[in-house]
Short mmCIF file of C-alpha atoms in Angstrom, two decimals:
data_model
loop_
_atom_site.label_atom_id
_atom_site.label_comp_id
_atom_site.label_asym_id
_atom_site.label_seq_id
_atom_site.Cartn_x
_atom_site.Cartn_y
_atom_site.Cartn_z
CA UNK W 6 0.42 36.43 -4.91
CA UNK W 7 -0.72 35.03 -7.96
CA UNK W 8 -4.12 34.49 -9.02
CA UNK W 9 -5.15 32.13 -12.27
CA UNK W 10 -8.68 31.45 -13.60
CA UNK W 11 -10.03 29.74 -16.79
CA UNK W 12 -11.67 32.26 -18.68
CA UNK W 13 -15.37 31.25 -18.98
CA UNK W 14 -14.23 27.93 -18.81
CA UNK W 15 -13.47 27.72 -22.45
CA UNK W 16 -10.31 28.70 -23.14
CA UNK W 17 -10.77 31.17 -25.70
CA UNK W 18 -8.20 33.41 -26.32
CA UNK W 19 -5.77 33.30 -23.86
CA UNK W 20 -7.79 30.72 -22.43
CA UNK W 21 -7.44 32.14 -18.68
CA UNK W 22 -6.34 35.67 -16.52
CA UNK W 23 -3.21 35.95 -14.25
CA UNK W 24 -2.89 39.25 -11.74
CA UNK W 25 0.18 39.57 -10.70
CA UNK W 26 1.38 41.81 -8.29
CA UNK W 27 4.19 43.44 -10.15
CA UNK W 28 4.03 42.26 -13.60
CA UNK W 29 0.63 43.17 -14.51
CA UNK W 30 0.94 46.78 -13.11
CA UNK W 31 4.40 47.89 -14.68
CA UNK W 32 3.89 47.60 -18.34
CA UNK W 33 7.53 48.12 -19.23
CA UNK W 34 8.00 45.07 -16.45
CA UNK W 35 5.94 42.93 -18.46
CA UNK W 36 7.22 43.62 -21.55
CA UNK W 37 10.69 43.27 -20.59
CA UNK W 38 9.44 40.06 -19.48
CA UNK W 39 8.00 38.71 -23.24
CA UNK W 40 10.92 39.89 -24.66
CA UNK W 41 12.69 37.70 -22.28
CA UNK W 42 10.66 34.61 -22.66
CA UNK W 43 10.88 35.70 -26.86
CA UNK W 44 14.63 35.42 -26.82
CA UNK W 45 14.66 32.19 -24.69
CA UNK W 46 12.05 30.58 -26.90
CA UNK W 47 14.27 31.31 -29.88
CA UNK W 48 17.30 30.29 -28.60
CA UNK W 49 16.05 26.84 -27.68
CA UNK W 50 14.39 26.48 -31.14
CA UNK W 51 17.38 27.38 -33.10
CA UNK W 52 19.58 24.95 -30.49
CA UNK W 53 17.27 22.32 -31.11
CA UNK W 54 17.15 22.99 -34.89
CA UNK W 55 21.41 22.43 -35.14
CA UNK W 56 21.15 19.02 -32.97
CA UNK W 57 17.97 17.85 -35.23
CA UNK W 58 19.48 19.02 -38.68
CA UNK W 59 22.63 16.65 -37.12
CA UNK W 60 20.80 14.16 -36.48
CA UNK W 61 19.06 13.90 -39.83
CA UNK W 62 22.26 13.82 -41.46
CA UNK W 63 23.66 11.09 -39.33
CA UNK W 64 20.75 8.51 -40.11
CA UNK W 65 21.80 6.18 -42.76
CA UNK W 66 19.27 3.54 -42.62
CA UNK W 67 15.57 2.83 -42.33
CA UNK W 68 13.25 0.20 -40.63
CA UNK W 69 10.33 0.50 -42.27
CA UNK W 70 9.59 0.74 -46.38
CA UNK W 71 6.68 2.71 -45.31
CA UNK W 72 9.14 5.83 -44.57
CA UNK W 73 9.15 5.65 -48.43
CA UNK W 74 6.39 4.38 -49.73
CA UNK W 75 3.88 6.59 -47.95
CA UNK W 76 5.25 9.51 -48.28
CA UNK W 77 8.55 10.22 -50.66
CA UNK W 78 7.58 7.99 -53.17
CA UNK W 79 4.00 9.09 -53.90
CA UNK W 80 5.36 13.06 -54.14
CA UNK W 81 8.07 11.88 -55.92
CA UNK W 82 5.32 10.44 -58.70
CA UNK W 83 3.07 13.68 -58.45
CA UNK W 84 5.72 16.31 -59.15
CA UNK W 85 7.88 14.30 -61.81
CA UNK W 86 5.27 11.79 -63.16
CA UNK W 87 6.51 8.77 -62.26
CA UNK W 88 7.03 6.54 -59.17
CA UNK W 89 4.89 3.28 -57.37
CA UNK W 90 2.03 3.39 -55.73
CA UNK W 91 1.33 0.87 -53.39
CA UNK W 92 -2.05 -0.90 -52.80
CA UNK W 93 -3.22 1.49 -50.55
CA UNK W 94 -3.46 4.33 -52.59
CA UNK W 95 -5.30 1.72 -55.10
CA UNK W 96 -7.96 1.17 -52.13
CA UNK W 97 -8.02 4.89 -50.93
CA UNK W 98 -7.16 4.61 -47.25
CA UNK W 99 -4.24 6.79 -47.54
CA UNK W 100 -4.45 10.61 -47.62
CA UNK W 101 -3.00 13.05 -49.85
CA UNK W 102 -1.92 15.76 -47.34
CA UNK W 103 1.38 14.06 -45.87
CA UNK W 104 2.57 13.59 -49.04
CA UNK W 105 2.03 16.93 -50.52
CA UNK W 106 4.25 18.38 -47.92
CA UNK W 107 7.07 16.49 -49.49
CA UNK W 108 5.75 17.06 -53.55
CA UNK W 109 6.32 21.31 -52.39
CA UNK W 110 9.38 20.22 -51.39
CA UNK W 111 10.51 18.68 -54.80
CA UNK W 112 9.15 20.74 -56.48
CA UNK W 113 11.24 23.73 -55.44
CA UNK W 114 14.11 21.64 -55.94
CA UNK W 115 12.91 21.02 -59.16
CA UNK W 116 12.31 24.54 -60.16
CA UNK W 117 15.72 25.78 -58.42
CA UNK W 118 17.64 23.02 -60.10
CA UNK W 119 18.71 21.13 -57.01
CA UNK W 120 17.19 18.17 -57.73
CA UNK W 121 20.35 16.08 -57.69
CA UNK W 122 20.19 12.61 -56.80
CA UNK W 123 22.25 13.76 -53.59
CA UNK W 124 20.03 16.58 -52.21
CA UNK W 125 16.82 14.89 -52.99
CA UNK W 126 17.68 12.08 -51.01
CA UNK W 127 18.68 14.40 -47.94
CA UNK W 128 16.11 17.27 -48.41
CA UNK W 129 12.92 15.09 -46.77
CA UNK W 130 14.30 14.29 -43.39
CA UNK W 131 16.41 17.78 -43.36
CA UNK W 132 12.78 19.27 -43.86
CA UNK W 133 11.66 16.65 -41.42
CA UNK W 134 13.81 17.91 -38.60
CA UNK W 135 12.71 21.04 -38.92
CA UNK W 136 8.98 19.85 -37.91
CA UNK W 137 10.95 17.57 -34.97
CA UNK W 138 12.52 20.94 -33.57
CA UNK W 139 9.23 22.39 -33.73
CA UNK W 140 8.10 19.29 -31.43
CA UNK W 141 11.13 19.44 -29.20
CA UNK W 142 10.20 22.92 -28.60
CA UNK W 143 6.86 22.32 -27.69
CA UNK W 144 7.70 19.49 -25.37
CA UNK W 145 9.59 22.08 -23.41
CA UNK W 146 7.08 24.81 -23.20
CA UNK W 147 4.24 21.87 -22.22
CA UNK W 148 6.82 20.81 -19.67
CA UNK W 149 7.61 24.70 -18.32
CA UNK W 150 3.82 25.00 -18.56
CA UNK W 151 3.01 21.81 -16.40
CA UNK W 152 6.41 21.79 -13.70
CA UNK W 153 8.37 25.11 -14.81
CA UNK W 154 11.58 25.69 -16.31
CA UNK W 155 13.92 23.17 -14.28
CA UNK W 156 11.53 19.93 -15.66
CA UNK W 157 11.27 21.49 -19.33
CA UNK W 158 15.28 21.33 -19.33
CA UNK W 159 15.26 17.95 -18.23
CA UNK W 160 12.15 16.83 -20.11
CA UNK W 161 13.66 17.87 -23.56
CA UNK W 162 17.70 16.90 -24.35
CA UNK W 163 20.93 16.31 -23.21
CA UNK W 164 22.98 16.69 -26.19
CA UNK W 165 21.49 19.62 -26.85
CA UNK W 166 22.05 21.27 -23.48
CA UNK W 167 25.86 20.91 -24.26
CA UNK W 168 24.97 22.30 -28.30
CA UNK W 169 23.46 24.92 -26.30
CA UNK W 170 26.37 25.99 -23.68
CA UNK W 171 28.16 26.36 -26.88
CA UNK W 172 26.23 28.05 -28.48
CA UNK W 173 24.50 30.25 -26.71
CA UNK W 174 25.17 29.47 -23.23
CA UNK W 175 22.21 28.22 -21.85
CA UNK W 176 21.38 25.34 -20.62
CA UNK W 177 18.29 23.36 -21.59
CA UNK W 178 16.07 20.02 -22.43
CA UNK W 179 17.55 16.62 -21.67
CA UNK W 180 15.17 13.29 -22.28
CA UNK W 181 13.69 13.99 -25.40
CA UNK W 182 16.96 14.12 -27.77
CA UNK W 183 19.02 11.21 -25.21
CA UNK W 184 15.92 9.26 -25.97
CA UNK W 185 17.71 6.45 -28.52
CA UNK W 186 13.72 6.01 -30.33
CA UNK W 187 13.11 9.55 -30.62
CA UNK W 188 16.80 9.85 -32.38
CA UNK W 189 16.29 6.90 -34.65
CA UNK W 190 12.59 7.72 -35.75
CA UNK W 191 11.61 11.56 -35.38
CA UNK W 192 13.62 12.72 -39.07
CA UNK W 193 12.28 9.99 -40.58
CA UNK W 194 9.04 10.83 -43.01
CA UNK W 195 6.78 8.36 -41.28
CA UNK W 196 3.56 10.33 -41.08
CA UNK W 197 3.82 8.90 -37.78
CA UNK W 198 6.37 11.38 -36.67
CA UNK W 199 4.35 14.68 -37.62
CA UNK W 200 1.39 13.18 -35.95
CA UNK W 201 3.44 12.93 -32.87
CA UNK W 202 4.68 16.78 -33.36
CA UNK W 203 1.19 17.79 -34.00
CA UNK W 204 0.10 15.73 -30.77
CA UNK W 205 2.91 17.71 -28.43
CA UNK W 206 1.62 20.97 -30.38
CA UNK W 207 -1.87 20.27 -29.95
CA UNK W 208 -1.86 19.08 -26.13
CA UNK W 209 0.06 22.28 -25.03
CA UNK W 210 -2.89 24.69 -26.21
CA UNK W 211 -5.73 22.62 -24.58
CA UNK W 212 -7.01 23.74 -21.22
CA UNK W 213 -8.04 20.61 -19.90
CA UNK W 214 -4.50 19.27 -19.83
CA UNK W 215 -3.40 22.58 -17.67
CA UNK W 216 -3.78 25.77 -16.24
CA UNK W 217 -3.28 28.76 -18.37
CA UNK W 218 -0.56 31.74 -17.63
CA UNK W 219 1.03 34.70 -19.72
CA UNK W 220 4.07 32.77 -20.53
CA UNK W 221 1.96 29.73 -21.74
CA UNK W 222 -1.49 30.88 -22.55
CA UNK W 223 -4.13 28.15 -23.69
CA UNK W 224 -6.50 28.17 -26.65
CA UNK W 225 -9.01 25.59 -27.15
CA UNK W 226 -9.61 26.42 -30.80
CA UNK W 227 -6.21 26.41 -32.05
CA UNK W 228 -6.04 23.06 -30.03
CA UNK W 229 -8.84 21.91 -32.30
CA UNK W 230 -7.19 22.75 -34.95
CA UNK W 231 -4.70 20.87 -34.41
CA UNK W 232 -6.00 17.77 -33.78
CA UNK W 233 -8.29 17.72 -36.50
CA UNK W 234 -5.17 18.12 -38.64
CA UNK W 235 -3.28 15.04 -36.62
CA UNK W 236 -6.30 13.16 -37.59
CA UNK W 237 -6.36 14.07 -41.12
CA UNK W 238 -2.74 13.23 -41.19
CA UNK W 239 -3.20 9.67 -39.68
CA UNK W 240 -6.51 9.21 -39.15
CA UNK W 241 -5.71 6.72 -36.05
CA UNK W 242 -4.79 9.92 -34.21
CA UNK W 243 -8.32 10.02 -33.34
CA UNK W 244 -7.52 7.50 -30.56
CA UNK W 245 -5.12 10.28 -28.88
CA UNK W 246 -7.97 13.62 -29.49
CA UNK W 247 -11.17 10.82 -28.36
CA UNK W 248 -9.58 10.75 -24.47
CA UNK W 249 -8.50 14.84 -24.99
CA UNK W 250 -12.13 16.05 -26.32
CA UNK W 251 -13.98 14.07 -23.58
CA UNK W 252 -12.11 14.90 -20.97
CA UNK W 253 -12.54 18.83 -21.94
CA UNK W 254 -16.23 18.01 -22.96
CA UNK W 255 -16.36 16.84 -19.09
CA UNK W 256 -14.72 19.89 -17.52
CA UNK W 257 -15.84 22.71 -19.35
CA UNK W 258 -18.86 24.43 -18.35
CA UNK W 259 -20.29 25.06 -21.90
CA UNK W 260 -20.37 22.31 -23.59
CA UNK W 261 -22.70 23.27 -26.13
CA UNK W 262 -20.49 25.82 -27.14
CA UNK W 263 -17.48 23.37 -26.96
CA UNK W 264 -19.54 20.71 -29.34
CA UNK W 265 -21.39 22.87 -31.67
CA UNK W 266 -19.31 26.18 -32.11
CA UNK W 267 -15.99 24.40 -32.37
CA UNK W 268 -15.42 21.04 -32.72
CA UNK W 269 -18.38 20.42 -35.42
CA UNK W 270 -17.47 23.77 -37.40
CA UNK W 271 -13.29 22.90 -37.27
CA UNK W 272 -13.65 19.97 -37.45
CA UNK W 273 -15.67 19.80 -40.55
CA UNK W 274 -13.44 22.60 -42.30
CA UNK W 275 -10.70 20.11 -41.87
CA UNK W 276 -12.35 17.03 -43.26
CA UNK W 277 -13.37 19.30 -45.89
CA UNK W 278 -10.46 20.11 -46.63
CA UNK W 279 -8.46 17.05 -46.75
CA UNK W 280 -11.78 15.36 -49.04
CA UNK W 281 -11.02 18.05 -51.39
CA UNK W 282 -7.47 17.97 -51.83
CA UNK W 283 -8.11 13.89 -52.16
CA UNK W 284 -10.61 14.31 -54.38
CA UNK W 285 -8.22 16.41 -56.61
CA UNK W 286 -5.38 13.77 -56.44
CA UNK W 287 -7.33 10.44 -56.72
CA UNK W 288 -10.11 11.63 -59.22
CA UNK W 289 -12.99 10.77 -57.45
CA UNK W 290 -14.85 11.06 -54.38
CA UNK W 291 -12.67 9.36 -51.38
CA UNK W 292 -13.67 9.58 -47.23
CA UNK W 293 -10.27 8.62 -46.32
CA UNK W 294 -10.67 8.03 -42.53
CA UNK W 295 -13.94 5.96 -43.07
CA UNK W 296 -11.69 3.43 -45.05
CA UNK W 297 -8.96 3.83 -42.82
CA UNK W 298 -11.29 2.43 -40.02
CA UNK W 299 -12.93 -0.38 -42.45
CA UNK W 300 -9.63 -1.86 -43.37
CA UNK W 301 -7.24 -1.49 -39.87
CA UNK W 302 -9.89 -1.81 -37.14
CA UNK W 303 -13.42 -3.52 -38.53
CA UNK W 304 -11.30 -6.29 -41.19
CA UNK W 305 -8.28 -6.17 -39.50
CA UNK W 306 -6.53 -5.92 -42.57
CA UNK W 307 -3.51 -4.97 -40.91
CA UNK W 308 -3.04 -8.53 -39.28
CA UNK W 309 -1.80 -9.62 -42.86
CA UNK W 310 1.82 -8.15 -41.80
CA UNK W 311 2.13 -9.74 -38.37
CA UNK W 312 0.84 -10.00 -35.36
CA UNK W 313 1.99 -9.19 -31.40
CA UNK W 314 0.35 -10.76 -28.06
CA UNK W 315 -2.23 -8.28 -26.61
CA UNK W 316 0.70 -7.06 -24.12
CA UNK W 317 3.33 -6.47 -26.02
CA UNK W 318 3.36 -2.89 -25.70
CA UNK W 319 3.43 -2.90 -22.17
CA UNK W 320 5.87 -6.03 -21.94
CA UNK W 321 8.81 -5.16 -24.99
CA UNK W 322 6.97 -2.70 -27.44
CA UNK W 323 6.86 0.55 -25.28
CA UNK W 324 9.76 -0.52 -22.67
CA UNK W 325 12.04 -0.32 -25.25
CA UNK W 326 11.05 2.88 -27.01
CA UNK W 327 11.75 4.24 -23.12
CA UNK W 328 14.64 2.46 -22.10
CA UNK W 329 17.11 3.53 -20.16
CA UNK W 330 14.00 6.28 -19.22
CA UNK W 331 11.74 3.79 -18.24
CA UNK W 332 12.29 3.49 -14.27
CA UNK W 333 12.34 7.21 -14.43
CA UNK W 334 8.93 7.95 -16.25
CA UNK W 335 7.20 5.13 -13.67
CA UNK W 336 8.65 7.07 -11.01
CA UNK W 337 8.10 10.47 -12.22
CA UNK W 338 4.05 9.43 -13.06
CA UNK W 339 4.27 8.26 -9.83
CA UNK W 340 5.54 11.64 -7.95
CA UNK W 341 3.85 13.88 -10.45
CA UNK W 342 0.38 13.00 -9.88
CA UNK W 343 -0.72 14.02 -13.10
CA UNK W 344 -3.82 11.57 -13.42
CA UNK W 345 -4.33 13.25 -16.86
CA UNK W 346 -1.82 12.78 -18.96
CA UNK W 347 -0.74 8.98 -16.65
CA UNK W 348 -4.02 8.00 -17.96
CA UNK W 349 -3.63 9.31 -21.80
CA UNK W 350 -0.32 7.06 -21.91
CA UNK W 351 -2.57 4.03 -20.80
CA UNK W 352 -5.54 4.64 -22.96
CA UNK W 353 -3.46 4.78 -25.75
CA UNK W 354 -1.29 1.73 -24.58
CA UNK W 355 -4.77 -0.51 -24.28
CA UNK W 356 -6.41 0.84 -27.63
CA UNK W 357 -3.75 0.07 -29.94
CA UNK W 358 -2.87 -3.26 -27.65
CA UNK W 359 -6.50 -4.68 -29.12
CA UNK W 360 -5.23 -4.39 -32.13
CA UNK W 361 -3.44 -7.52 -33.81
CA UNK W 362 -0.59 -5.54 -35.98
CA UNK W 363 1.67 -3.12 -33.50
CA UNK W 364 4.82 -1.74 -34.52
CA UNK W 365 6.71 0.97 -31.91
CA UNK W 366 5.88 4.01 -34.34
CA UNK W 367 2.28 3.90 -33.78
CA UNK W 368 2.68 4.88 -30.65
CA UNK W 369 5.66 7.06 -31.14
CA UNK W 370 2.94 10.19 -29.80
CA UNK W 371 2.99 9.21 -26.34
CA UNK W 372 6.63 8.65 -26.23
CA UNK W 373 7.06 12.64 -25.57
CA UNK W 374 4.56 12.41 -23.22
CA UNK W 375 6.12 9.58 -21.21
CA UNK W 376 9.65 11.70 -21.66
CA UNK W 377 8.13 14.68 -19.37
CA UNK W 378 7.63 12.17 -16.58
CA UNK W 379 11.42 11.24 -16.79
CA UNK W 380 12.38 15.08 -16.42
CA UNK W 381 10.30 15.26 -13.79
CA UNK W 382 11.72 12.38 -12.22
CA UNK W 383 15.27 14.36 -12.94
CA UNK W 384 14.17 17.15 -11.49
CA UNK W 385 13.23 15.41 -8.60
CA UNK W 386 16.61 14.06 -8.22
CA UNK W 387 18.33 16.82 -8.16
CA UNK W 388 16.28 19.19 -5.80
CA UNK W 389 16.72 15.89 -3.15
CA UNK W 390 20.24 15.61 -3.87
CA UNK W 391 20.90 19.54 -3.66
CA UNK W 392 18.33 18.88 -0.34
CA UNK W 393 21.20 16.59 0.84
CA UNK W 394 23.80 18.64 -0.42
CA UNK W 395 22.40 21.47 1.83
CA UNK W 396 21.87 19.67 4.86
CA UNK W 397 25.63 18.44 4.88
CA UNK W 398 26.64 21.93 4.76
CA UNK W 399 25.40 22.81 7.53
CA UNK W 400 26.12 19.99 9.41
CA UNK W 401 30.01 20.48 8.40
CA UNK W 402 29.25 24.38 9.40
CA UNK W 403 27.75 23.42 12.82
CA UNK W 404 31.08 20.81 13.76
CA UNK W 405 33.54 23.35 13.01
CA UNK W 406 31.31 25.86 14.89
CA UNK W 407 31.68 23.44 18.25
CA UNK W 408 35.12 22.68 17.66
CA UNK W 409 35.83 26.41 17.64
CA UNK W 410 34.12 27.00 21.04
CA UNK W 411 35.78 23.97 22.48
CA UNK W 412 39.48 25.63 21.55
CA UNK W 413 37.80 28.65 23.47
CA UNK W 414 36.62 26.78 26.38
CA UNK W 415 33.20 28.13 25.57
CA UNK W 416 30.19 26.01 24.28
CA UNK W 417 26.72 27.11 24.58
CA UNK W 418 24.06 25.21 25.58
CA UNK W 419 23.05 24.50 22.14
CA UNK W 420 26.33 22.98 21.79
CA UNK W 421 26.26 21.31 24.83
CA UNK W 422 23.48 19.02 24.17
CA UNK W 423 24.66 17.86 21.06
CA UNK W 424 27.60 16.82 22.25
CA UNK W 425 25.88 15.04 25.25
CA UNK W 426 21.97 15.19 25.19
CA UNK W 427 21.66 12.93 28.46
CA UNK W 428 24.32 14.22 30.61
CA UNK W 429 23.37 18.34 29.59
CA UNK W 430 19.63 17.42 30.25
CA UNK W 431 20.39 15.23 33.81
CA UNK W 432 21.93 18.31 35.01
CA UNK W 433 19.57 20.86 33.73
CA UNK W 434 16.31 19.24 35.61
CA UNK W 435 18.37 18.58 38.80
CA UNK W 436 18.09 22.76 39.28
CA UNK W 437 14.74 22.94 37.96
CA UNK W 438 12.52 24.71 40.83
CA UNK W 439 9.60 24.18 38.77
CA UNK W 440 9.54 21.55 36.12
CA UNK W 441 7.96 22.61 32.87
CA UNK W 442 4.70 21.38 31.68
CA UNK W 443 5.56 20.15 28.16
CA UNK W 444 9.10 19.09 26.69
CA UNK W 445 8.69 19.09 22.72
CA UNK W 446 12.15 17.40 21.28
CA UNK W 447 12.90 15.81 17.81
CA UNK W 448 12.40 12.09 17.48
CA UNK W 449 15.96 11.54 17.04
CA UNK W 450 16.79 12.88 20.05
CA UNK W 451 13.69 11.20 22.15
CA UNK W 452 15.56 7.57 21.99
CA UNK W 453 18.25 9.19 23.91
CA UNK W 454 16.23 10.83 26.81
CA UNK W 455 13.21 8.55 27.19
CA UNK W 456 13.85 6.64 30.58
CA UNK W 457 15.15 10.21 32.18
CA UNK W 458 11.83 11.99 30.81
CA UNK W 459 9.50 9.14 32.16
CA UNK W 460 11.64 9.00 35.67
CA UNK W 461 10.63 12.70 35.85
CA UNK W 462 6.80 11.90 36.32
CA UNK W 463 6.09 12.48 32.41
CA UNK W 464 4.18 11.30 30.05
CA UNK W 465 3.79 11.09 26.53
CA UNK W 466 1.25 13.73 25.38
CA UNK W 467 -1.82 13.19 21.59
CA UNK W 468 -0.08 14.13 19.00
CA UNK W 469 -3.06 16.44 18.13
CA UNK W 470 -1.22 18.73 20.12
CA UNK W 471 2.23 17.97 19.24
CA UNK W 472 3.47 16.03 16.47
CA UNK W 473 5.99 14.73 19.63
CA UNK W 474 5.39 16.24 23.28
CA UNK W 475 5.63 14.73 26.93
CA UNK W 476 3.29 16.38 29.25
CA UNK W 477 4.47 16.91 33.01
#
C-alpha cells in the first residue's frame, strides 16, 4: 500500500512523502529504481531530440514575420550592429530576454567562424528544437505524473514512438509530435513557443495541479520560477500563472508563506532581472510588462492587425490547432475528470477570446495541455478494446470447452445451462424438496427464466440486498 501526503501543504522540496512498502525499505531497490526512471528519462529526451532536430530541418516556410522580427532580427542587430527594429522596440513593449537567447547564439557562431549565411539561417530553430524536446519531455512526465506511463506514451508522439523502436526500442509519446500545429509552430522562434515549453515545465512542478511521488516530485518554488520567467518572456503569460497561483493560493494551507516568502521575493528577482537587462539594451529605464498591458489590453492596440468574432477560438481558432485530436481531447476531459486543468483550457480560451486580435500561437500553451486529454482518451481506447479483446477469449475458450464435453458425452451443469437455461432450470426445481429462498442470476439470463421463476411463487426481491435477486 501506498501512502502520499503534501508536505506541509507547500510543496517545498519534494513537495510531498511516499512510504512504500518495498521501495522505501530496500535502498539498493530504490536506487535501482532512479537509475531506471534516469535511463528512461534520457532515452525519451534524446528520441525526442532526433524527431525535433528533423523536424526543424524540414520547415521551409513561416506564417508570421514576427518569427523574425521579434526575435532573429533584433540579435542579429545586437551582435553584428546592424538589422531593423520594428516599432515596438521604439515604444518599449518588447523585452530583451527572448532575443538574447538567440544574440549567444550568433555570437558563438561568430566567434567560431560559422556564421555562414547557411548555418545562421538553420542554427535558431535547430537551437529551438532543442527547447521543444525539452517540452515534449515534460509533457510526458506531467502526463506519467497525472495517468502513468501508458497516457504519457500516448499523450506525447507517434512518430517518435517508431524513432524510438529504432532506436532504442522503446516505445513512447504519441499526440504531441502527430499534432500537425505543434509540428508547424514549436521550432519556430516565436517567443510564443518557449512560453508554451516554460508553461508544460512550470505546471509539472506545481502541487496544486497534482499529487507528488518519488518519480515526479513537486516543488512550488521552482514552479515560481518558472512562471515568472514565462511572464518575463511574454508578459501575456500572466493569463496562464493568474488561474495557477490562485488556485494554489486557495489550496494551500499557508498562504502567507505562499504570498510573501515566494511569490513576492521570486517574483521580484525576476522582474528585476529582466528591468535590468532592458535597461542595459534600450538605455533607459523600461517596465516592459506595464506597456505590454497599456498597448494590447487597455488601447487595444493590437486590433490595428485584424480582428476575430469573440468565438473564434472555440468555433475555428482552437479546433483547428486540435484537429484530428479534437473529439478525443472532449472525450478524454470528459472521462478524466480533471476539473483543473478542463478549466485552465477554458479560462484561457475566454481571456484571450475578449480580446479583438487572436492568432492560433497565442494560445499555442494550452495546446499541450489539451494533447494529454487525447492520450488519455487513447489510453482509454485501448484498455476497452484489450477489455473486449479479453472477454472474447474466453468466450472462444468456454465454446471449445463445451464442445469437448459434448464429444465426451459429459457436460456439467455449468455447461448445461448455457446451452439451455430454461429446460436445465425446469428440471432442476421439479426435484427440489425444498425450494431455496433467494435465486441471484445475471440480468441476461433473467429474460430467459422470468415466467418459470414467478410460476414458482417468487418474487422479485430491493435491490438493497441484491443488485438482482427473487425472494421465495
Amino acid at each position: 500500500m501506498e501512502i502520499r501526503k503534501r508536505k506541509n501543504g507547500d510543496g517545498d522540496g519534494d513537495g510531498g512523502a511516499s512510504v512504500n512498502g518495498g521501495d522505501d525499505r530496500n535502498p539498493s531497490s530504490a536506487s535501482s529504481k532512479s537509475i531506471r526512471v534516469t535511463r528512461s528519462t534520457r532515452r525519451i529526451f534524446l528520441s525526442c531530440l532526433a524527431f525535433r532536430v528533423v523536424n526543424a530541418l524540414l520547415i521551409q516556410t513561416y506564417f508570421n514575420p514576427d518569427e523574425h522580427w521579434q526575435s532573429l532580427e533584433v540579435a542579429h542587430r545586437t551582435v553584428f550592429g546592424y538589422g531593423y527594429l520594428t516599432w515596438e522596440w521604439k515604444r518599449g513593449i518588447r523585452s530583451y530576454l527572448h532575443p538574447m537567447l538567440f544574440a549567444f547564439l550568433y555570437k558563438v557562431l561568430h566567434l567560431t567562424g560559422l556564421d555562414t549565411p547557411y548555418v545562421m539561417s538553420k542554427a535558431p530553430r535547430l537551437m529551438q528544437s532543442v527547447f521543444s524536446a525539452v517540452g515534449d519531455l515534460y509533457l510526458y512526465k506531467l502526463s506519467d505524473a497525472l495517468y502513468g506511463e501508458n497516457v504519457a506514451t500516448w499523450s506525447v508522439s507517434f512518430l517518435c514512438n517508431l524513432l524510438c523502436q529504432m532506436l532504442i526500442s522503446l516505445g513512447t509519446l504519441f499526440c504531441q509530435m502527430a499534432n500537425w500545429f505543434t509540428f508547424f509552430c514549436m521550432n519556430r522562434t516565436f517567443s510564443n513557443c518557449l512560453e508554451t515549453v516554460l508553461t508544460i515545465m512550470g505546471i509539472y512542478y506545481w502541487p496544486c495541479i497534482r499529487d507528488p511521488s518519488k518519480a515526479h516530485p513537486v516543488n512550488r518554488k521552482w514552479g515560481l520560477v518558472i512562471a515568472a520567467l514565462a511572464c518575463a518572456v511574454r508578459p501575456t503569460s500572466a493569463i496562464i500563472w493568474l488561474y495557477v497561483g490562485t488556485l494554489e493560493l486557495f489550496l494551500t494551507p499557508n498562504k502567507v508563506k505562499f504570498v510573501v516568502l515566494e511569490v513576492i521575493p521570486i517574483g521580484s528577482l525576476v522582474l528585476g532581472f529582466t528591468c535590468l537587462l532592458d535597461r542595459l539594451m534600450y538605455g533607459s529605464w523600461v517596465i516592459v510588462p506595464l506597456n505590454f498591458l497599456k498597448f494590447n489590453f487597455l488601447s487595444s492596440g493590437g486590433d490595428y492587425y485584424g480582428t476575430h468574432p469573440w468565438h473564434w477560438y472555440f468555433s475555428q481558432g482552437f479546433l483547428v490547432m486540435l484537429f484530428t485530436f479534437t473529439p478525443l481531447s472532449i472525450a478524454g476531459m470528459i472521462k478524466s475528470k480533471n476539473q483543473k486543468l478542463s478549466a485552465l483550457i477554458l479560462w484561457v480560451l475566454t481571456v484571450y477570446s475578449i480580446l479583438g486580435h487572436k492568432e492560433f500561437r497565442f494560445v499555442l500553451p494550452v495546446l499541450p495541455i489539451a494533447l494529454i486529454f487525447s492520450g488519455y482518451a487513447l489510453d482509454q481506447m485501448e484498455a476497452s478494446d484489450s477489455s473486449s479483446s479479453s472477454v472474447t477469449k474466453k468466450q472462444v475458450t468456454r465454446k471449445k470447452h463445451m464442445v469437448k464435453c459434448e464429444e465426451k458425452g459429459k457436460l456439467d451443469e455449468s455447461d448445461r445451462f448455457m446451452m439451455d437455461p430454461l429446460g436445465f432450470v425446469s428440471e432442476l426445481a421439479g426435484n427440489w424438496s425444498e425450494p431455496p429462498s433467494h435465486i441471484v442470476m445475471f440480468a441476461s439470463e433473467e429474460a430467459k427464466l422470468r415466467d418459470l421463476i414467478i410460476k414458482r411463487s417468487f418474487r422479485e426481491a430491493s435491490e438493497k440486498i441484491l443488485p438482482r435477486a427473487f425472494q421465495g
